[in-house]
C-alpha atoms as a PDB file:
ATOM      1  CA  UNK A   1      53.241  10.729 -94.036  1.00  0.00           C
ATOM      2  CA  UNK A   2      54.708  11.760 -90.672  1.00  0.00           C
ATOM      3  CA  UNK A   3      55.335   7.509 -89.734  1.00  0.00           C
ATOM      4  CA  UNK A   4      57.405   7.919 -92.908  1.00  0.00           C
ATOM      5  CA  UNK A   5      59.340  11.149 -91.617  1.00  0.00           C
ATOM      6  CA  UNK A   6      60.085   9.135 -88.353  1.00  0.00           C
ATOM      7  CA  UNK A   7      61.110   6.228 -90.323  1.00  0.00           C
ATOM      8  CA  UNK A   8      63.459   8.818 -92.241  1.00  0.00           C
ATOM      9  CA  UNK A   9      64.909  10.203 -89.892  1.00  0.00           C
ATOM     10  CA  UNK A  10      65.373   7.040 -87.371  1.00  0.00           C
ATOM     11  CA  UNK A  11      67.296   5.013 -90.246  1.00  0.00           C
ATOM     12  CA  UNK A  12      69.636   7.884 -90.925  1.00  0.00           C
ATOM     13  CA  UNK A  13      69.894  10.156 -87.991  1.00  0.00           C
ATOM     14  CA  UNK A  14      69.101  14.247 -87.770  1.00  0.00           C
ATOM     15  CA  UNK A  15      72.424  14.795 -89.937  1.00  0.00           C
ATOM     16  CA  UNK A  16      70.008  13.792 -92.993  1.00  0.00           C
ATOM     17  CA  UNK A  17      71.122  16.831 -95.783  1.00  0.00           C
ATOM     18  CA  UNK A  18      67.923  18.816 -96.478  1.00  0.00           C
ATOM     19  CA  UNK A  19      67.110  19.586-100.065  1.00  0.00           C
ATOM     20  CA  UNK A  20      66.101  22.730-100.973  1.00  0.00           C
ATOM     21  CA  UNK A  21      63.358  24.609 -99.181  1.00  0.00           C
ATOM     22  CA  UNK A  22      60.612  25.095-101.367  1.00  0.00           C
ATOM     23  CA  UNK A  23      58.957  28.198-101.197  1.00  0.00           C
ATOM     24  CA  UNK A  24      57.055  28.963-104.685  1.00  0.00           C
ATOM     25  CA  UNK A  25      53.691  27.991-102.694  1.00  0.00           C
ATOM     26  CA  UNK A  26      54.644  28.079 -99.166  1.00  0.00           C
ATOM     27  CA  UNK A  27      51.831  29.591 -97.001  1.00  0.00           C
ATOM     28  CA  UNK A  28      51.322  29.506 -93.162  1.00  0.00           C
ATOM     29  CA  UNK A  29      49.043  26.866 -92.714  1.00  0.00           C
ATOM     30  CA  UNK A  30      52.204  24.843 -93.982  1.00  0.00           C
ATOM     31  CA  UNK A  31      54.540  26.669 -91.349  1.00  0.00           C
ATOM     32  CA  UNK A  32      52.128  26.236 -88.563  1.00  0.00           C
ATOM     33  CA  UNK A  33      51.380  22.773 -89.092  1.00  0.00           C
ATOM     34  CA  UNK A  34      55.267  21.448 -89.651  1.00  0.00           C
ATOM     35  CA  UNK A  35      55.953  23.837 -86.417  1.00  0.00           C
ATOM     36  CA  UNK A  36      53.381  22.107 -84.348  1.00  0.00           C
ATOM     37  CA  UNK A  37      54.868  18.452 -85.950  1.00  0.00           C
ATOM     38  CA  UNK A  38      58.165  19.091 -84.650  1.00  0.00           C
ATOM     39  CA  UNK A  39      57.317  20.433 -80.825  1.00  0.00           C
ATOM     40  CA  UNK A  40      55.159  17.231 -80.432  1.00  0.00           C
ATOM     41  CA  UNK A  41      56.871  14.729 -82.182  1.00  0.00           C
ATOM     42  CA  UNK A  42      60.392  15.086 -81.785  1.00  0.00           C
ATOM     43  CA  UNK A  43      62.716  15.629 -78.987  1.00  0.00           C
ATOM     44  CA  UNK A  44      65.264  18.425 -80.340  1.00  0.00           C
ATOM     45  CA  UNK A  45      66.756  18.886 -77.051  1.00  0.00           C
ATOM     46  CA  UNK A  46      70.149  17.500 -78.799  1.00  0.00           C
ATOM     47  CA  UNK A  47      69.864  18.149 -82.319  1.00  0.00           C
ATOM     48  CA  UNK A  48      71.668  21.254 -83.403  1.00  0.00           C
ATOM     49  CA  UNK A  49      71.052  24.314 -85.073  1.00  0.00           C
ATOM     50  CA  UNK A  50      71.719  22.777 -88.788  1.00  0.00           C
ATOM     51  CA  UNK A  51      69.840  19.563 -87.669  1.00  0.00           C
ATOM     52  CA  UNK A  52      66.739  21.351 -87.019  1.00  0.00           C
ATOM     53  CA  UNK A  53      66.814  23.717 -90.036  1.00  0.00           C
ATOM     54  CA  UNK A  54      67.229  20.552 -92.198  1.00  0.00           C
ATOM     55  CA  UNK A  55      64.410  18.703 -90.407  1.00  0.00           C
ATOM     56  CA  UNK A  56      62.265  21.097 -90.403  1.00  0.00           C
ATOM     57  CA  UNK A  57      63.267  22.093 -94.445  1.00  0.00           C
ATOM     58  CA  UNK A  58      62.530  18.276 -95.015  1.00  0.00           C
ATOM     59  CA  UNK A  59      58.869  18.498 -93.292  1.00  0.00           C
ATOM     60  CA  UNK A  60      58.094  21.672 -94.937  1.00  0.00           C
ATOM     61  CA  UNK A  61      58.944  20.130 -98.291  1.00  0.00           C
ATOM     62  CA  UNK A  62      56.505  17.245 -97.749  1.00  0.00           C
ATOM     63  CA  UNK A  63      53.556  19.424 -96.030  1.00  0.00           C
ATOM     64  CA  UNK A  64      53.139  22.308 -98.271  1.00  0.00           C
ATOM     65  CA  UNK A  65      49.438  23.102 -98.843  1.00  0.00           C
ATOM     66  CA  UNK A  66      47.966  22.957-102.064  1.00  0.00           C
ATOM     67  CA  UNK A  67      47.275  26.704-102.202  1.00  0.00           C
ATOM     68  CA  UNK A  68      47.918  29.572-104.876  1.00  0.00           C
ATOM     69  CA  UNK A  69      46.973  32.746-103.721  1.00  0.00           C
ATOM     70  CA  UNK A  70      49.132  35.025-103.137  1.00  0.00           C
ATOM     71  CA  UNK A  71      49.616  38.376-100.845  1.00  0.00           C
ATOM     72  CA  UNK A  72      50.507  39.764 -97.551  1.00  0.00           C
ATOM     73  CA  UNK A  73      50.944  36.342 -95.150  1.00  0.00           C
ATOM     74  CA  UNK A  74      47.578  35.668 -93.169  1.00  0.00           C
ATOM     75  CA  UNK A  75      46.081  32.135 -92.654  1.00  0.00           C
ATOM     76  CA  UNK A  76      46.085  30.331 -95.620  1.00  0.00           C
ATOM     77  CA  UNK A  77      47.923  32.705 -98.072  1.00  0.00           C
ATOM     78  CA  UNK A  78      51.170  32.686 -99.532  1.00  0.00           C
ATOM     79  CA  UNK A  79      54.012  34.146 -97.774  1.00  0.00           C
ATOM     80  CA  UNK A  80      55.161  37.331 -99.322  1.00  0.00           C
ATOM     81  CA  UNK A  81      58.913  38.042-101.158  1.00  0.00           C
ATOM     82  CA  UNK A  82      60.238  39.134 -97.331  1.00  0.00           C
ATOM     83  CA  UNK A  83      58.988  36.226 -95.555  1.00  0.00           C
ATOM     84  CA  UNK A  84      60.029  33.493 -98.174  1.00  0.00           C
ATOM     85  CA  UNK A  85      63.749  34.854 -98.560  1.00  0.00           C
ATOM     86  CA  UNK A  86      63.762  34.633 -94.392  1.00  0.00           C
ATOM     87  CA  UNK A  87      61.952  31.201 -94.226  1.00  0.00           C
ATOM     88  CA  UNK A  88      65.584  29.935 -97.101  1.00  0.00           C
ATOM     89  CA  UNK A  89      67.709  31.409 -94.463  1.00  0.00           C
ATOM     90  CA  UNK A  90      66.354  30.762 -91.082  1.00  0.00           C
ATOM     91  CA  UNK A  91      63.919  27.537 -91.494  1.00  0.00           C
ATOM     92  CA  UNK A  92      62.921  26.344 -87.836  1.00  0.00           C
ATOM     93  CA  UNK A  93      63.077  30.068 -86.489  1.00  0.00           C
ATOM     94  CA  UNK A  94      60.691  30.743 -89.492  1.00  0.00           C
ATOM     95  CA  UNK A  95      58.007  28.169 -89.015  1.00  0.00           C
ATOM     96  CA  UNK A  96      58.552  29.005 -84.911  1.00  0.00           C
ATOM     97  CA  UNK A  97      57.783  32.411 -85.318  1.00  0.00           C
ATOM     98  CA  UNK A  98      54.424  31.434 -87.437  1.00  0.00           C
ATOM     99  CA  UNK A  99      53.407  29.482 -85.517  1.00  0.00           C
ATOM    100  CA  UNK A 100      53.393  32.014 -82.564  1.00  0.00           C
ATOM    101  CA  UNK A 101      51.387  34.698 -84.954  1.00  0.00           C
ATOM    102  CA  UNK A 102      48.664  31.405 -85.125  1.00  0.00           C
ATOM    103  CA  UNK A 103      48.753  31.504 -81.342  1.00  0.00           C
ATOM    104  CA  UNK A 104      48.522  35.597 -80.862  1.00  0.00           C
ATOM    105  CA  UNK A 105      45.778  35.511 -83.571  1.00  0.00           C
ATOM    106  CA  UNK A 106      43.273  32.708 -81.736  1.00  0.00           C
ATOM    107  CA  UNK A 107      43.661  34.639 -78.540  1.00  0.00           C
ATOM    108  CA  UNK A 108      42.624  37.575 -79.949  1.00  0.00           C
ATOM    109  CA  UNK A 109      39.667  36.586 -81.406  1.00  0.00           C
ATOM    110  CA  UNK A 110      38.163  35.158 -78.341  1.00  0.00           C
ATOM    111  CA  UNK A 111      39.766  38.106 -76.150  1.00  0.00           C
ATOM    112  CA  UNK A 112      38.181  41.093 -78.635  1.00  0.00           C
ATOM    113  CA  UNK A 113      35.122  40.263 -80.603  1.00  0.00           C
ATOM    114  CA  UNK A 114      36.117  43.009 -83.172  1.00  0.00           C
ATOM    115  CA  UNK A 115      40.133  41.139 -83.726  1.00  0.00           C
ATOM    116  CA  UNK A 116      39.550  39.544 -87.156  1.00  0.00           C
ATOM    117  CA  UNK A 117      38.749  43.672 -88.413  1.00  0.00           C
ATOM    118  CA  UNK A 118      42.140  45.589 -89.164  1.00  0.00           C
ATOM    119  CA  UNK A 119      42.123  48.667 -87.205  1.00  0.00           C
ATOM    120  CA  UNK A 120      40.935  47.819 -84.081  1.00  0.00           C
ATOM    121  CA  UNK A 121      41.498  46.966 -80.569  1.00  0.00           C
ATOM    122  CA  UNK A 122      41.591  43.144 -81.379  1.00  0.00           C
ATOM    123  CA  UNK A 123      44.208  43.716 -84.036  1.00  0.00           C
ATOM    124  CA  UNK A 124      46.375  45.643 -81.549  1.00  0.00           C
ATOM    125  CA  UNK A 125      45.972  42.398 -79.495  1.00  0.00           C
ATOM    126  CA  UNK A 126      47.598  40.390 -81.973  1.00  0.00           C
ATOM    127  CA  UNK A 127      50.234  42.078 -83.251  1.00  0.00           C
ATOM    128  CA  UNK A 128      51.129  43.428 -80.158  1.00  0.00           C
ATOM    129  CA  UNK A 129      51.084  39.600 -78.328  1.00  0.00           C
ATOM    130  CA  UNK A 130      52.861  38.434 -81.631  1.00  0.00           C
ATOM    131  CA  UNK A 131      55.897  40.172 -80.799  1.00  0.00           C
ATOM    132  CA  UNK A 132      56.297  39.914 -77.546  1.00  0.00           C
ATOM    133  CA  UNK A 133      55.821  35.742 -77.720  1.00  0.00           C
ATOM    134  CA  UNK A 134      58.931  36.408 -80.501  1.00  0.00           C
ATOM    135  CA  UNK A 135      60.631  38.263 -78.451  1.00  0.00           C
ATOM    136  CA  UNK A 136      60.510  36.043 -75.253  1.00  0.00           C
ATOM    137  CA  UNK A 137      61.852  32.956 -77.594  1.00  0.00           C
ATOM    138  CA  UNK A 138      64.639  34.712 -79.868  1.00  0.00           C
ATOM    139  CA  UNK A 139      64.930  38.296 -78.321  1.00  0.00           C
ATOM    140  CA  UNK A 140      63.636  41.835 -80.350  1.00  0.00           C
ATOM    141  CA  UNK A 141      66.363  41.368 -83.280  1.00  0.00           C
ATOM    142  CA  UNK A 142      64.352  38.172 -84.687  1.00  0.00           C
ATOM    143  CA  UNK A 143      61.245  39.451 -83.654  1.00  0.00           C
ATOM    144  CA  UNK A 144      61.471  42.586 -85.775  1.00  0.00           C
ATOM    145  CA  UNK A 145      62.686  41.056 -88.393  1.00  0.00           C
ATOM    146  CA  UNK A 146      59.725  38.952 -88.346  1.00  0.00           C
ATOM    147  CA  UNK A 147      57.505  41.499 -87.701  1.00  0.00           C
ATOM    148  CA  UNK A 148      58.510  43.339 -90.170  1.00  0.00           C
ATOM    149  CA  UNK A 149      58.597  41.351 -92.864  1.00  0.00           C
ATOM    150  CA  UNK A 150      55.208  40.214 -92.613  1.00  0.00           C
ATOM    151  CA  UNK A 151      54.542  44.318 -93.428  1.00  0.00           C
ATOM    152  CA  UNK A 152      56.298  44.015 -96.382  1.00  0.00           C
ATOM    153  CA  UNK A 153      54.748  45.236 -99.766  1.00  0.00           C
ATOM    154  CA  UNK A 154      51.773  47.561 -97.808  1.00  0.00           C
ATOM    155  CA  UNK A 155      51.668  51.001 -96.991  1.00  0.00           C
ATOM    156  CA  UNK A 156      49.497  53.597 -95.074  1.00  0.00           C
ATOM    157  CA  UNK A 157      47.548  54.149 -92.058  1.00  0.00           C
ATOM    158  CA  UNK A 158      47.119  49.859 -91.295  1.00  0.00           C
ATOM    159  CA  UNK A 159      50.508  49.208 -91.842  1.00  0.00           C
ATOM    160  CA  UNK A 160      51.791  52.304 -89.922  1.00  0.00           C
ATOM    161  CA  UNK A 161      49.135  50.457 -86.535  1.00  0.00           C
ATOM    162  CA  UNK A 162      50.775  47.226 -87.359  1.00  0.00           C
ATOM    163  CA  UNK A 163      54.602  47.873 -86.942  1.00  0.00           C
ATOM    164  CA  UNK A 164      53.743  50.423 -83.790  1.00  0.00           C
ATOM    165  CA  UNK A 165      52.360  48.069 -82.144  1.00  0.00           C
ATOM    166  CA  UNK A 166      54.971  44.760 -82.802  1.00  0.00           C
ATOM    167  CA  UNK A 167      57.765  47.266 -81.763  1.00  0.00           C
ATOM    168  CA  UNK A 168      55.536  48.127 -78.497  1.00  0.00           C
ATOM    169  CA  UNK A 169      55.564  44.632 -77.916  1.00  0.00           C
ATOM    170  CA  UNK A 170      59.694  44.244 -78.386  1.00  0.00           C
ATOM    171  CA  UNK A 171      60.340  46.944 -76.366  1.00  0.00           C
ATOM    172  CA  UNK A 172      58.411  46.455 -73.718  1.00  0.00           C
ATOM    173  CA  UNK A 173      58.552  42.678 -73.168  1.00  0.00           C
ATOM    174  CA  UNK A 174      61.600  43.747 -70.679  1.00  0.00           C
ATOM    175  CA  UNK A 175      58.739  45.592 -68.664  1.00  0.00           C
ATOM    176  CA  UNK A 176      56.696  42.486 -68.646  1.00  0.00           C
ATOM    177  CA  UNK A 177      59.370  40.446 -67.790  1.00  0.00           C
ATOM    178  CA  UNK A 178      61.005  42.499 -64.569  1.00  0.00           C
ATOM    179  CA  UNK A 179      57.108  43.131 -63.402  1.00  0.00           C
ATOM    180  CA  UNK A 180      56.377  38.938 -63.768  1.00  0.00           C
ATOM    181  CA  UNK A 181      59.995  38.501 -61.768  1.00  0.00           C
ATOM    182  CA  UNK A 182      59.216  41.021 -59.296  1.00  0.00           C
ATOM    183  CA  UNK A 183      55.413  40.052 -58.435  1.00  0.00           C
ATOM    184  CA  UNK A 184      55.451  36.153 -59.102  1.00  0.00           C
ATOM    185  CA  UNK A 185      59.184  35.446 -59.040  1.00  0.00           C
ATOM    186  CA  UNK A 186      59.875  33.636 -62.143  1.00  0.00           C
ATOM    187  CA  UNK A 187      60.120  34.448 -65.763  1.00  0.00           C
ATOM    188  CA  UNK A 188      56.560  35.235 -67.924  1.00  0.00           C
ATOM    189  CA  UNK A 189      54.814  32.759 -69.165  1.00  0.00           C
ATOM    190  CA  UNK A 190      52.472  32.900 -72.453  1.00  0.00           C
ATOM    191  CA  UNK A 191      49.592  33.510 -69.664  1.00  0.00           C
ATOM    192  CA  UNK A 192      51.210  36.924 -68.501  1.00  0.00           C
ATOM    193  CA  UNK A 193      52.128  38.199 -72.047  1.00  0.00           C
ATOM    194  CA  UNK A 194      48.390  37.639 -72.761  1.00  0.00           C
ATOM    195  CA  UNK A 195      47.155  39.394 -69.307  1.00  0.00           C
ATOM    196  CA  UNK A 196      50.213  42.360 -70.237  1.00  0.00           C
ATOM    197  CA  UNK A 197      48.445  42.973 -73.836  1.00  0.00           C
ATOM    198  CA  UNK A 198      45.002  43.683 -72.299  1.00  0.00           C
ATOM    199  CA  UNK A 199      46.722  46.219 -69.929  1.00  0.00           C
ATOM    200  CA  UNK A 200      48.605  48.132 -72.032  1.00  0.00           C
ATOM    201  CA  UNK A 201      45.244  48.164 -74.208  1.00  0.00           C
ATOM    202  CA  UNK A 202      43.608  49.652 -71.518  1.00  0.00           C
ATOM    203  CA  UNK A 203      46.097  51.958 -70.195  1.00  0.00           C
ATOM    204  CA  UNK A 204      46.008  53.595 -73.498  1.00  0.00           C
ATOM    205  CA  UNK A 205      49.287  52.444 -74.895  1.00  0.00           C
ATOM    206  CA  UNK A 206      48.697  50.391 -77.876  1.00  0.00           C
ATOM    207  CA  UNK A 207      47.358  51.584 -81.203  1.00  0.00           C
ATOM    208  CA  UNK A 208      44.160  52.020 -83.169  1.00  0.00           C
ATOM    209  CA  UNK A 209      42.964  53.302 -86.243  1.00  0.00           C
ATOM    210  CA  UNK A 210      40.935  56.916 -85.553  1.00  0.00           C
ATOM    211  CA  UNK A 211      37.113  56.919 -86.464  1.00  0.00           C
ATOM    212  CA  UNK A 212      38.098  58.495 -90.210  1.00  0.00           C
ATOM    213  CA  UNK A 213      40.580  55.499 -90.946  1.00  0.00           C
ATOM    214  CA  UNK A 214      42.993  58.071 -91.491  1.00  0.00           C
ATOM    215  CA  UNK A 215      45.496  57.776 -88.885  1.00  0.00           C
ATOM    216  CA  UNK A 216      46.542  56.502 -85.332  1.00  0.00           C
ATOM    217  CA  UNK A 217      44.609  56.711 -81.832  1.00  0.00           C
ATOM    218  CA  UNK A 218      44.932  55.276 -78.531  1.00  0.00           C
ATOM    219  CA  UNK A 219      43.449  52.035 -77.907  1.00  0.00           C
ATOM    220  CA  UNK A 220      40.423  51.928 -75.270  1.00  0.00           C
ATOM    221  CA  UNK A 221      39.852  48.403 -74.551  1.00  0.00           C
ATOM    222  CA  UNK A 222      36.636  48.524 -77.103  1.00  0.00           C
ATOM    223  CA  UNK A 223      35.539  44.761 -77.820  1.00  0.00           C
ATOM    224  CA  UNK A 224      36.844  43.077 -75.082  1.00  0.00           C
ATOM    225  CA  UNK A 225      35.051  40.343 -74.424  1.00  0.00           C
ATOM    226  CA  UNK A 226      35.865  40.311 -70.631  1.00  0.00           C
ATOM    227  CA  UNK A 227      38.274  37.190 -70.409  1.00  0.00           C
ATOM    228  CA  UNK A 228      42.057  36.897 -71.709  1.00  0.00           C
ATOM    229  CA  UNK A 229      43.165  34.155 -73.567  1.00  0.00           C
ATOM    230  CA  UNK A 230      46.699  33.446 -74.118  1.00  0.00           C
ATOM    231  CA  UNK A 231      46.109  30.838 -77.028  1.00  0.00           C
END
């Protein structure tokens, strides 16, 4: 399959016209995978914006999983309503921003023991590293927009952990990034957004669900397995 892609798009160029994104069973093992195609195999240091979004529209169409479920985006499910109408509109940001979430959610399972259970100090992890990968690529507008999307359709106290924490990790990535500059002198790298998660974890300033599963508390580091991973 991908030889043919190459073949594709060597005979006719990047200006190939993309068909229609197909979304009725688009989940994110599809955007993952097609997001992880492109960064290895093709150079799209020249291509522009419309070039990519077709490419990557032409990938997706050819590597959608064979999958029906349907619900809240996690690995292997369906995107939700949200996510779909943004994946039509923005189609490399979309599988981009995926395929961070796939990176934010292996490092917090081997970071926290407890991160593949909602409510907890592993889930803060991920959400909170989520956004601020996002952020460093596109800025907090995208990022939110992804963030928030992947909410959409749920309600109550796991939701309400989920979007405080992505925003923590929007609007403090600037924090990250002037305390990287100042200490290392250069920009943060995946490494330090990972090592910045587990500190504001233990400094208390992520989020948690309380003991009753009723409502928000301070993360306390609980489940960390001693070592952070950044992917």
């Amino acid at each position: 399959m991908l030889l043919g892609v190459f073949f594709l798009f060597s005979l006719f160029g990047t200006n190939v016209e993309a068909s229609e994104l197909n979304v009725n069973n688009l989940d994110s093992i599809s955007m993952v995978r097609v997001a992880k195609m492109i960064n290895e195999n093709y150079d799209t240091s020249s291509m522009t914006n419309e070039e990519l979004d077709n490419l990557t529209i032409n990938l997706l169409n050819q590597n959608l999983s064979k999958n029906t479920r349907s619900g809240v985006a996690s690995p292997g499910k369906i995107l939700n309503k949200r996510e779909k109408e943004l994946a039509k509109k923005y189609p490399s940001e979309s599988v981009n921003c995926f395929f961070y979430a796939d990176i934010a959610s292996n490092a917090a399972r081997k970071t926290f023991s407890n991160a593949t259970t909602d409510g907890t100090d592993g889930n803060a992890f991920q959400h909170f590293y989520w956004n601020i990968l996002m952020t460093d690529r596109y800025g907090a507008v995208v990022a939110e927009r992804w963030g928030t999307a992947h909410e959409y359709g749920t309600s109550g106290p796991y939701t309400q952990m989920d979007l405080a924490n992505n925003a923590a990790g929007r609007n403090t990535y600037n924090d990250c990034r002037n305390f990287t500059i100042g200490l290392m002198g250069r920009r943060p790298v995946a490494k330090d957004m990972a090592d910045w998660t587990v500190k504001m974890i233990f400094n208390r300033r992520l989020y948690k669900l309380n003991s009753a599963r009723t409502g928000l508390t301070a993360t306390t580091g609980a489940g960390y397995t001693g070592k952070v991973y950044h992917q």
